[in-house]
Short mmCIF file of C-alpha atoms in Angstrom, two decimals:
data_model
loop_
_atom_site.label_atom_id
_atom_site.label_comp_id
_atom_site.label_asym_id
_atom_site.label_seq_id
_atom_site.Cartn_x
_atom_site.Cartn_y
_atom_site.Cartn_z
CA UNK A 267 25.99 -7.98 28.80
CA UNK A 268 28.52 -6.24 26.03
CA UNK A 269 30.62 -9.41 25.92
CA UNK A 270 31.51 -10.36 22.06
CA UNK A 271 29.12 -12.42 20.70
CA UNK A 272 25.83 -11.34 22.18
CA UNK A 273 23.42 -9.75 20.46
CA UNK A 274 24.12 -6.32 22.17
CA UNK A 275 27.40 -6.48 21.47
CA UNK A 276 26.32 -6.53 17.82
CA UNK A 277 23.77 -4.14 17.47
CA UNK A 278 26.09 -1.39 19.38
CA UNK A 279 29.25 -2.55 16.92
CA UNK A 280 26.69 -1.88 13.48
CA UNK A 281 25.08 1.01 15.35
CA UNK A 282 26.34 3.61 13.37
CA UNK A 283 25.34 1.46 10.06
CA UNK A 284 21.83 1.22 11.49
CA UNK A 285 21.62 4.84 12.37
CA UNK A 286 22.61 5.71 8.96
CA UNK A 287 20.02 3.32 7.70
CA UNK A 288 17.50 4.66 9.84
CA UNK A 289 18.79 8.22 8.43
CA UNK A 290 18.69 7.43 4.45
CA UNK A 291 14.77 5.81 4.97
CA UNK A 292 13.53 9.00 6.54
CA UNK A 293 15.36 11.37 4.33
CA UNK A 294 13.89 9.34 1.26
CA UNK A 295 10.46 9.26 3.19
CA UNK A 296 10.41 13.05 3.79
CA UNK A 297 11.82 13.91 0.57
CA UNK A 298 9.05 11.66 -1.33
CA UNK A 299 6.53 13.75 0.89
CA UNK A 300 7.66 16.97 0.69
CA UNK A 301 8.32 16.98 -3.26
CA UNK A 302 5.25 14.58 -4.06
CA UNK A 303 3.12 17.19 -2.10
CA UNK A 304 4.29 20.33 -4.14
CA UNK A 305 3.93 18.17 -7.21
CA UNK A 306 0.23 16.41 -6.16
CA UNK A 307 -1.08 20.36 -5.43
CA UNK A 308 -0.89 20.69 -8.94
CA UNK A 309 -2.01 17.19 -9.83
CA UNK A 310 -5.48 17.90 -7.65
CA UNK A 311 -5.90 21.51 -8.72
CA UNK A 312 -5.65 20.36 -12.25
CA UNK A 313 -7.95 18.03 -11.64
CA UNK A 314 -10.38 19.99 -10.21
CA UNK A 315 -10.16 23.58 -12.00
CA UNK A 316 -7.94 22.37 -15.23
CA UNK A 317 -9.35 22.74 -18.57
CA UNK A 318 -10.70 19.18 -20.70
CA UNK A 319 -7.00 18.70 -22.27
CA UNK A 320 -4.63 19.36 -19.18
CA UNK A 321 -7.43 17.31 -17.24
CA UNK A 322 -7.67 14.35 -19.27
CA UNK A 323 -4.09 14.41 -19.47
CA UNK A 324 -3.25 14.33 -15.56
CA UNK A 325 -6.62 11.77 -15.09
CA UNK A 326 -4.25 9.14 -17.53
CA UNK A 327 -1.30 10.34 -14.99
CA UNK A 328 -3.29 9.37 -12.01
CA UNK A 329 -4.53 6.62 -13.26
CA UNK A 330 -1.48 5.05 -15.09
CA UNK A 331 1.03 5.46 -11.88
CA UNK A 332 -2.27 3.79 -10.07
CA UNK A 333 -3.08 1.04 -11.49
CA UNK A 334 1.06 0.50 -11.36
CA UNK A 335 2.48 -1.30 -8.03
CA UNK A 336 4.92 1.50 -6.58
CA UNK A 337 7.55 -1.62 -6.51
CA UNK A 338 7.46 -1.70 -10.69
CA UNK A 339 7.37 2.27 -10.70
CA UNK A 340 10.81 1.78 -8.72
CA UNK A 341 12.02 -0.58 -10.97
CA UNK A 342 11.10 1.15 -13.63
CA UNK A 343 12.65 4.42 -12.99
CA UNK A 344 15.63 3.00 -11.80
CA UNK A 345 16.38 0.89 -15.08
CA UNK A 346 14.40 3.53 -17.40
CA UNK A 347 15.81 6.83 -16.74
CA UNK A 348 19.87 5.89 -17.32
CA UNK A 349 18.89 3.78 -20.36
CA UNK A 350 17.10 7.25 -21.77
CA UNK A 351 20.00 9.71 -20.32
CA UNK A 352 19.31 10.46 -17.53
CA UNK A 353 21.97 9.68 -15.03
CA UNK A 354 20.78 9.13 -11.75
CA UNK A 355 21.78 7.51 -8.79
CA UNK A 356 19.75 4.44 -7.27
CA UNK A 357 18.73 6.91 -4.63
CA UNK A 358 17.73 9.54 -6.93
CA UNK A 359 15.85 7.13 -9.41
CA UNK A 360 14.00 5.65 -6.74
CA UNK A 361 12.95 9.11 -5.00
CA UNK A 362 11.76 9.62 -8.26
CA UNK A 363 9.53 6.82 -8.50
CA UNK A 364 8.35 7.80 -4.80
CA UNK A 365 7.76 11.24 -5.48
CA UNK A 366 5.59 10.52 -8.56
CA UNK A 367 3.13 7.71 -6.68
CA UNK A 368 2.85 10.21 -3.92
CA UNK A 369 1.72 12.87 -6.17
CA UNK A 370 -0.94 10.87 -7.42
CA UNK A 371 -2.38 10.01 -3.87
CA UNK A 372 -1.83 13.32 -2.68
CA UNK A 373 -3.72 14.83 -5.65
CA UNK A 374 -6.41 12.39 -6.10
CA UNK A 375 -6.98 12.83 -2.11
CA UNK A 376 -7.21 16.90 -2.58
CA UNK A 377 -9.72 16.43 -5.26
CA UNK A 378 -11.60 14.48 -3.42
CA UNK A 379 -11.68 17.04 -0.71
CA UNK A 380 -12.55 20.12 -3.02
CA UNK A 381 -15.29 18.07 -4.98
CA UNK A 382 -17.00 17.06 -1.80
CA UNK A 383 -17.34 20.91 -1.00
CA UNK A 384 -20.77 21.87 -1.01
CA UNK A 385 -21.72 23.98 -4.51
CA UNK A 386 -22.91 26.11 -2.23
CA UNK A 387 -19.91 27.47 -0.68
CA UNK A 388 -18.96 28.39 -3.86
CA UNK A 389 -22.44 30.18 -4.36
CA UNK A 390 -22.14 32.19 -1.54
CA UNK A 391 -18.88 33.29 -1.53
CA UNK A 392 -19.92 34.90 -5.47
CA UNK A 393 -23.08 36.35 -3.59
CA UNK A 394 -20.80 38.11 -1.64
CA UNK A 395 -18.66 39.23 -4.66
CA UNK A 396 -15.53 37.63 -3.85
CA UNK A 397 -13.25 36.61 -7.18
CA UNK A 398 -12.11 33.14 -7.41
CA UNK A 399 -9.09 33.32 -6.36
CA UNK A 400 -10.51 35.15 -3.18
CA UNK A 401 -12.98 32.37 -2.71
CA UNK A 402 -9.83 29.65 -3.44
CA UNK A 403 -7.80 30.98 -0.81
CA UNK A 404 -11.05 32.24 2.37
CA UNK A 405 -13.44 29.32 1.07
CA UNK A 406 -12.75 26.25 0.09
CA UNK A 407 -9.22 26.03 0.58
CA UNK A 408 -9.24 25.85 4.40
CA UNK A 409 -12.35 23.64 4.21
CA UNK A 410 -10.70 21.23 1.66
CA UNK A 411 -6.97 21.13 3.67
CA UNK A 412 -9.60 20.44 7.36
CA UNK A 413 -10.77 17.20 5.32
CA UNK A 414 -7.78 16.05 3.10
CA UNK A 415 -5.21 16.63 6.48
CA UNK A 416 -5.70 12.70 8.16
CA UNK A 417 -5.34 11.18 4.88
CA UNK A 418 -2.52 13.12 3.83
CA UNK A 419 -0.85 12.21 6.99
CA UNK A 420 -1.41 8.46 6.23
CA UNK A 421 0.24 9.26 3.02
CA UNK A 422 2.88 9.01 5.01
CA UNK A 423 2.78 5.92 6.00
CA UNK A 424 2.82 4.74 2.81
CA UNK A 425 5.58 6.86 1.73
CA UNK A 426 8.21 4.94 4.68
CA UNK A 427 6.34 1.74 3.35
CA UNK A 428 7.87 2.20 -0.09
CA UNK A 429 11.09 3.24 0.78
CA UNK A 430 11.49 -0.11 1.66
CA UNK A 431 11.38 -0.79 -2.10
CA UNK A 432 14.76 1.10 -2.31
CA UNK A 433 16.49 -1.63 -1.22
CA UNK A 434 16.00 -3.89 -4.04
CA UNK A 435 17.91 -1.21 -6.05
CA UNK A 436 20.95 -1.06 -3.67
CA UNK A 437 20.04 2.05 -1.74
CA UNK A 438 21.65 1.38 1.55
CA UNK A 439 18.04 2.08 3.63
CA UNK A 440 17.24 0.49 6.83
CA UNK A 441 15.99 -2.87 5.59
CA UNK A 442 18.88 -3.16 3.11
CA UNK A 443 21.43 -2.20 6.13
CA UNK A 444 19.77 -4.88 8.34
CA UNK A 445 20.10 -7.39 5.23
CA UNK A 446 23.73 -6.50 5.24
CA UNK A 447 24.54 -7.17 8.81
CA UNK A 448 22.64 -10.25 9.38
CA UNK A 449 25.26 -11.57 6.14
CA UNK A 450 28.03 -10.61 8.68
CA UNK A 451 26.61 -12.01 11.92
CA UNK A 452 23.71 -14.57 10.90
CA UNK A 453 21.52 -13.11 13.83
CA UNK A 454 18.37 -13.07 11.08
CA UNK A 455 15.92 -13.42 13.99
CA UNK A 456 17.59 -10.50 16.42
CA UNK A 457 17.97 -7.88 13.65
CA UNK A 458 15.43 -8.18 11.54
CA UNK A 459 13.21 -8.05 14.54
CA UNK A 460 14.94 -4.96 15.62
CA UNK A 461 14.30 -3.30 12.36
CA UNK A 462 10.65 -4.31 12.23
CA UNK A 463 10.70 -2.29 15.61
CA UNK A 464 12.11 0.16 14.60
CA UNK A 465 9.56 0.10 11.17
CA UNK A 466 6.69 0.08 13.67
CA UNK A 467 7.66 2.76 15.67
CA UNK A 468 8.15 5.68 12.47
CA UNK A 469 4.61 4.38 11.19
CA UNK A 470 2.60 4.05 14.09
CA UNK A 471 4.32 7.45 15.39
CA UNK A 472 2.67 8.52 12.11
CA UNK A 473 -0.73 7.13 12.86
CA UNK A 474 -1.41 8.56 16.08
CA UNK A 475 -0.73 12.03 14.69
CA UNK A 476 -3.38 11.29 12.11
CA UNK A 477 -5.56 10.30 14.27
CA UNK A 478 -4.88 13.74 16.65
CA UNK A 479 -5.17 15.24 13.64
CA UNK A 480 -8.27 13.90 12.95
CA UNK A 481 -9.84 15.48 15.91
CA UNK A 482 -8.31 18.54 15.86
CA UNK A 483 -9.53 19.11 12.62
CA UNK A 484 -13.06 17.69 12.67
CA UNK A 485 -15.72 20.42 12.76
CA UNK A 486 -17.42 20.71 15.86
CA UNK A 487 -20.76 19.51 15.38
CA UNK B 79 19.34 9.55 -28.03
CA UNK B 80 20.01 6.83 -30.73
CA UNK B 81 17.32 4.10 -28.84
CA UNK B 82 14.63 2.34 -31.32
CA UNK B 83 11.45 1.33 -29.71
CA UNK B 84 11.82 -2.71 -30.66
CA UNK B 85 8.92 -4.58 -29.02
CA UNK B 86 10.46 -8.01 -30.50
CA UNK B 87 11.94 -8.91 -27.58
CA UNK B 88 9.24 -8.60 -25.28
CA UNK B 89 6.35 -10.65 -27.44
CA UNK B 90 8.74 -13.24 -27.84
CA UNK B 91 8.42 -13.13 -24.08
CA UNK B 92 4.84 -11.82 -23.77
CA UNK B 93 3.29 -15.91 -22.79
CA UNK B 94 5.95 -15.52 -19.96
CA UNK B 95 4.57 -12.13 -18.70
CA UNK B 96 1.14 -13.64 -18.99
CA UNK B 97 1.74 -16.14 -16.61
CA UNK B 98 3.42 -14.46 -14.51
CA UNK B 99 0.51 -12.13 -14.39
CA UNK B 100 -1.60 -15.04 -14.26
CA UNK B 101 0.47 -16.08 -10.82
CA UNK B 102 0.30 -12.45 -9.63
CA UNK B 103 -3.72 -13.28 -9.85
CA UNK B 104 -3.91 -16.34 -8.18
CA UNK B 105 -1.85 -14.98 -5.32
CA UNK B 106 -4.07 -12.15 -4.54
CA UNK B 107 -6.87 -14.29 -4.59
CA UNK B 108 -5.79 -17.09 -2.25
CA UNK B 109 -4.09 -14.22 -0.20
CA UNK B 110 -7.90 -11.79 -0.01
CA UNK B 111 -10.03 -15.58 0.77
CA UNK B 112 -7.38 -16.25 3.49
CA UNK B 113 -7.37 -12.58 4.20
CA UNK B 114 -10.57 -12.59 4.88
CA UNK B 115 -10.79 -15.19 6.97
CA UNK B 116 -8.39 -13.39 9.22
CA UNK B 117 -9.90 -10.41 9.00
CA UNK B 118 -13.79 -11.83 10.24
CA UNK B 119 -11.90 -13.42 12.97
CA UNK B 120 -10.97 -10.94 13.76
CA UNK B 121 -12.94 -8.34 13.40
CA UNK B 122 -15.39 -10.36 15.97
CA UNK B 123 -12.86 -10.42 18.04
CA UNK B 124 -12.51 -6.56 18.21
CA UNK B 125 -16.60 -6.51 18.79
CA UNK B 126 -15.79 -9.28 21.82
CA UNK B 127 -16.75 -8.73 25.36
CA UNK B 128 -13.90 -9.88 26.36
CA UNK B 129 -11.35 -7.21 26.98
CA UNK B 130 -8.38 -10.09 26.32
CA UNK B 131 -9.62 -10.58 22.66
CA UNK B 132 -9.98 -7.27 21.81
CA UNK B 133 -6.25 -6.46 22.70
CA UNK B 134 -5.21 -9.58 20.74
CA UNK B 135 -6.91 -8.49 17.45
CA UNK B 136 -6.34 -4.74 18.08
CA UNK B 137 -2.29 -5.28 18.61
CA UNK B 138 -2.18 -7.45 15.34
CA UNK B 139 -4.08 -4.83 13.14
CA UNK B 140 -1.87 -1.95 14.24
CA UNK B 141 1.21 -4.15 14.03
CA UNK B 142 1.02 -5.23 10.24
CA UNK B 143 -1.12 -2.14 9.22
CA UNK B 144 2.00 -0.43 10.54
CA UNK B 145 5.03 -2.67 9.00
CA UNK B 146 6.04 -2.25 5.50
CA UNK B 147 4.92 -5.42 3.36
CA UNK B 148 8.12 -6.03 1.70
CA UNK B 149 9.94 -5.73 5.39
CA UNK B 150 7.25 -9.05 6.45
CA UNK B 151 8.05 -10.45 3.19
CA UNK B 152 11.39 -10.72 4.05
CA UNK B 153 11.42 -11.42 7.33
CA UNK B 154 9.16 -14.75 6.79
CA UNK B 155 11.46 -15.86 4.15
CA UNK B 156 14.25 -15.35 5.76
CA UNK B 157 13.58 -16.23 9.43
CA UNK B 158 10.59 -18.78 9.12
CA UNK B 159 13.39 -21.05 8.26
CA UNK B 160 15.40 -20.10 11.10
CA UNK B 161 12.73 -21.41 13.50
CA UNK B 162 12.77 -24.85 11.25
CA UNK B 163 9.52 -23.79 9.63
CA UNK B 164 10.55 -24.98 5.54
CA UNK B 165 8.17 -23.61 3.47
CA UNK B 166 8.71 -22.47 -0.39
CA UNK B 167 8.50 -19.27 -1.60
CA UNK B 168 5.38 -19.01 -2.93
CA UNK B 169 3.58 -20.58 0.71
CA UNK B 170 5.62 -17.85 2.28
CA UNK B 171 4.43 -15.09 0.29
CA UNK B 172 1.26 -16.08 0.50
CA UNK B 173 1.13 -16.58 3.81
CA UNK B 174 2.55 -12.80 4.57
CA UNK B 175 -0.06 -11.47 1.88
CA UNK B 176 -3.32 -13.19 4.11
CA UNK B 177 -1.83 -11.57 7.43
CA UNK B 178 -0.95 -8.08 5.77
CA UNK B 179 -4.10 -8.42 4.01
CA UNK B 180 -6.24 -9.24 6.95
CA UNK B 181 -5.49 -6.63 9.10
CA UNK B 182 -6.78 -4.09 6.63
CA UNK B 183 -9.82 -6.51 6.34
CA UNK B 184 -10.34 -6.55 9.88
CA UNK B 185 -10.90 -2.85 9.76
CA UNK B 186 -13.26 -2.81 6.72
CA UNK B 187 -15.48 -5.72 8.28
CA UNK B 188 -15.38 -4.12 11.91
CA UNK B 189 -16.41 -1.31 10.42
CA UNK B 190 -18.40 -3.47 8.57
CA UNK B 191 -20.29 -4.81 11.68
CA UNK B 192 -20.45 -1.74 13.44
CA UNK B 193 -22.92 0.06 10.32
CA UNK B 194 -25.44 -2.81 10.87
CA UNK B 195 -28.57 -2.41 13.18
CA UNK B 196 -28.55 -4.12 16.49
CA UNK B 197 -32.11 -4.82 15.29
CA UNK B 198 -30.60 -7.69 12.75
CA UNK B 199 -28.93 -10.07 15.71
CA UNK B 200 -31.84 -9.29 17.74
CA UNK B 201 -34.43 -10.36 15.14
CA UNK B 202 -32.15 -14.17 14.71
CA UNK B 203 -32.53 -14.34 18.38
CA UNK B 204 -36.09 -13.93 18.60
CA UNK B 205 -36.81 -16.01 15.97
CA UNK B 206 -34.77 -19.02 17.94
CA UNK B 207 -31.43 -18.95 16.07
CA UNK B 208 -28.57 -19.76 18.30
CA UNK B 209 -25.80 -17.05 18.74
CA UNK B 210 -23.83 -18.93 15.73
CA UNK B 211 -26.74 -19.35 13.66
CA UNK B 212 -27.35 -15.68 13.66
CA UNK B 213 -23.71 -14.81 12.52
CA UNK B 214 -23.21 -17.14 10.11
CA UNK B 215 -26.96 -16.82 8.11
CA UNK B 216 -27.42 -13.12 9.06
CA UNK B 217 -24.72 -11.47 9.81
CA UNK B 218 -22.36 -12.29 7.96
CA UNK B 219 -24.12 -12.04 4.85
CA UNK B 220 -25.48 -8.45 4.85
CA UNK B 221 -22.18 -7.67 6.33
CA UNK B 222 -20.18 -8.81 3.36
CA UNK B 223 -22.57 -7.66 0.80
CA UNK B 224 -22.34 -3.98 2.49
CA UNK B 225 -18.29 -3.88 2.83
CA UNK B 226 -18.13 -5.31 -0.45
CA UNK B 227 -16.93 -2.30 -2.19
CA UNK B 228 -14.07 -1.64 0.54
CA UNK B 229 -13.18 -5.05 -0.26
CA UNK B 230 -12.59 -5.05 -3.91
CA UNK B 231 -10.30 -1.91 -3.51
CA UNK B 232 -8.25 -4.31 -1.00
CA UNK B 233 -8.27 -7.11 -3.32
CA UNK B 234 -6.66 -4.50 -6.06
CA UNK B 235 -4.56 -3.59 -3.61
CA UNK B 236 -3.40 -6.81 -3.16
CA UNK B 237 -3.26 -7.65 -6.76
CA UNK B 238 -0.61 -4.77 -6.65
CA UNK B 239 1.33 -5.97 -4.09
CA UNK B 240 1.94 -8.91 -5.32
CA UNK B 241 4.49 -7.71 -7.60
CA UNK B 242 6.60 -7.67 -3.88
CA UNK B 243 6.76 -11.52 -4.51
CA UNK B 244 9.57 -10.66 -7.11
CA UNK B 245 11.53 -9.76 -4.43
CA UNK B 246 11.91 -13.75 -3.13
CA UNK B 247 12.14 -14.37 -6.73
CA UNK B 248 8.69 -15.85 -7.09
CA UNK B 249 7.79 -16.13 -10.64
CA UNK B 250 5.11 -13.45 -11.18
CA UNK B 251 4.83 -10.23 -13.68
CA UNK B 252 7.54 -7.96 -11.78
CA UNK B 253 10.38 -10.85 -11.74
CA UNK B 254 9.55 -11.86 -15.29
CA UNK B 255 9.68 -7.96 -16.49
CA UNK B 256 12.99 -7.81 -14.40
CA UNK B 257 14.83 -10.98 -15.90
CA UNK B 258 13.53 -9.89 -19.43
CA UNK B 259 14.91 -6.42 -18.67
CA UNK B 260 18.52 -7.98 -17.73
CA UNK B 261 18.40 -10.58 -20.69
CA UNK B 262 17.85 -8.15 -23.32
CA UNK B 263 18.35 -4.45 -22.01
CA UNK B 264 14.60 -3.70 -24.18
CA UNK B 265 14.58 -1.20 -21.26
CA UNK B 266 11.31 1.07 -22.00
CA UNK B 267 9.39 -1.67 -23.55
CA UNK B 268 9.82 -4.18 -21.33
CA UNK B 269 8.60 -1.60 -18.41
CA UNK B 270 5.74 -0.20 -20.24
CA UNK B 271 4.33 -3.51 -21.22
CA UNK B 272 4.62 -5.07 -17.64
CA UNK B 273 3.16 -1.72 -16.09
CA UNK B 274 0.42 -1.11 -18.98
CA UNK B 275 -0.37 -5.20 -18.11
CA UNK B 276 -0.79 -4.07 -14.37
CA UNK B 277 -3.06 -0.77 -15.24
CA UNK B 278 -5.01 -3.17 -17.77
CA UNK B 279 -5.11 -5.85 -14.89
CA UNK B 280 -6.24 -3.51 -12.46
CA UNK B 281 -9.12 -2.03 -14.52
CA UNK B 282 -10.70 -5.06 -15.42
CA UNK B 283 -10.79 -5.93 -11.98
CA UNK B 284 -11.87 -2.93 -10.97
CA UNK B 285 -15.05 -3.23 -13.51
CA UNK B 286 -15.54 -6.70 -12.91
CA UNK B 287 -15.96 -6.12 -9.36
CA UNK B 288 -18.14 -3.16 -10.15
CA UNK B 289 -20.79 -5.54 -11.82
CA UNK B 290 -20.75 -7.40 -9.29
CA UNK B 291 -21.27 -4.85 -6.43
CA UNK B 292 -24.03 -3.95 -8.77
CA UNK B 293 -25.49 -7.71 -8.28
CA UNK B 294 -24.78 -8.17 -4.65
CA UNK B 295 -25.88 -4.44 -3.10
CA UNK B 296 -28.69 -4.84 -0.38
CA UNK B 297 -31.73 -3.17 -3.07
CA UNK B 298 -33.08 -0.49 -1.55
#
């Protein structure tokens, strides 16, 4: 079964080249969601609570890096930030990119969830003389973080989507690695197969613990 | 910093960025027609009695819902071959677009089909339509006119996707941004053009489609 030549034989001779493509796309797909979280926070609360001039400004944010396909935001970055001074590595110019489009969904998905709050929560919670940050942090925080949670985890999703973009600017990630060792053994059916697997089983990991989520969460009605 | 904004380079380019934006358009909109096709398919499927064709259509939404585009993208181009399928670039891209595309349709018209009232296919009956009659004059119809909204965020969606095609180096926006990039290192403008083409892109279909939600909602 191991003999030279079979596809076995292959996949266990690159297998530390896969694992460490399997490493680098979910290190850039938790680092895009941790840091794109922190960031989108501000993005939604901004939104939300911000005064006209900080919240115009973020809106053209959102709206700029949206209307943008994540794949020129990559590109961009990648190209843009050396040329201007920044030295970066590919990895660090395209976490970049990553980090900013998930800041955008993960703030435009938290606004969502405060504005569809009830006014009256907000009512109440004054009745009952709380300040606002008391009524940020007992009242419509938990409520908003209940409804933004499945979506958020589906951000996800996207996030290991576009890490695949990586690999366009040399970042040795999983699909890049794969691209790499099907030049060495020409098995383009075998490995790229085994990478889609392997593809399919991060994301739809990630789906059924949004959709767990989603239960958990849901208020009992 | 010692860099001068010098736009020169890309308007001497622009009429290639236009039609490459211009391909990036026609791709998403053979891809969302195909797509759709796909995705009613489907989505009937998924509403089947028969537990077989459920599994089929369930499997192949959570397989390509679940698989990064540009990972298909590659794969068709580079195994397709393989199997002794030859087909150009542009066929294959299209081709992964419809089935990435229509799994996300199949969930917008199942959902689609679940919203409407028994009462609709029920009325075709009675009034002595056969079972196809029904879904093709009734509904279908209200079904598309009340998922129509989910649909035009796809088709965006799509439209921004298509900028993957510059990966197989297919001549749209993203490749032509790219080479004009390399050729003449007008770094900044050359990205903020192509990306403030997208955003423009992307707005006008997004208000386009708006007026036309307008014109197709069910009035109530």
């Amino acid at each position: 079964m191991f003999e030279q030549g079979t596809v076995l034989y292959e996949i266990w001779v690159s297998r530390w080249a896969l694992l460490q493509g399997l490493g680098v796309t979910v290190l850039i797909s938790l680092l895009a969601i941790v840091l794109g979280t922190i960031l989108g926070v501000f993005v939604g609360l901004v939104l939300v609570y911000g005064r006209w001039v900080s919240r115009f400004a973020v809106r053209m944010y959102v709206d700029f890096v949206r209307g943008t396909p994540v794949f020129v935001l990559v590109l961009a970055s990648y190209y843009l930030l050396t040329q201007i001074g920044i030295q970066l590595t590919a990895f660090q110019a395209g976490l970049f990119a990553l980090v900013v489009f998930c800041s955008t969904h993960v703030g435009e998905n938290l606004r969502g969830a405060l504005q569809s709050l009830p006014r009256g929560q907000t009512e109440a919670a004054k009745a009952i003389g709380l300040t606002f940050p008391q009524i940020f942090v007992y009242v419509l925080a938990p409520q908003a973080l209940r409804q933004a949670l499945p979506a958020w985890i589906n951000t996800a999703t996207e996030m290991v989507k576009a890490s695949t973009l990586l690999s366009v600017i040399s970042v040795a990630e999983l699909l890049l690695v794969t691209k790499q060792i099907v030049a060495r053994t020409f098995m383009t059916l075998e490995f790229y197969l085994l990478a889609g697997l392997i593809y399919f089983l991060i994301n739809y990991a990630i789906e059924r613990a949004a959709k767990a989520a989603e239960r958990r969460v849901a208020l009992p009605s | 910093m010692g860099y001068h904004l010098n736009f020169g380079a890309v308007w001497r380019d622009f009429d290639l960025l236009l039609s490459g934006l211009g391909l990036g358009l026609g791709l998403a909109i053979v891809s969302i027609f195909a797509g759709c096709w796909i995705g009613l398919v489907a989505a009937f499927a998924m509403n089947s009695k028969h537990a077989y064709r459920r599994r089929i259509a369930s499997c192949y939404v959570t397989v390509f819902r679940n698989l990064p585009p540009l990972f298909i993208i590659v794969f068709a181009y580079f195994v397709l071959p393989r199997l002794g399928l030859l087909v150009g670039k542009i066929e294959t891209f299209i081709l992964t677009l419809s089935i990435y595309g229509g799994a996300y349709l199949t969930e917008v018209f199942r959902g689609a089909l679940l919203a409407l009232p028994r009462g609709q296919r029920e009325a075709g009956l009675a009034i002595g339509l056969t079972e196809w009659q029904t879904k093709v004059w009734i509904i279908i119809p209200i079904m598309i006119r009340n998922a129509f909204p989910a649909l035009a965020n796809n088709f965006i969606s799509l439209f921004k996707d298509t900028s993957l095609a510059a990966a197989i180096a297919v001549p749209e926006l993203t490749f032509y941004a790219r080479k004009i990039n390399v050729e003449t290192f007008r770094v900044i403008e050359t990205w903020l053009v192509a990306s403030l083409m997208y955003v423009a892109a992307c707005y006008l279909i997004a208000a386009g489609l708006r007026f036309f939600e307008r014109r197709l909602a069910i009035p109530r």
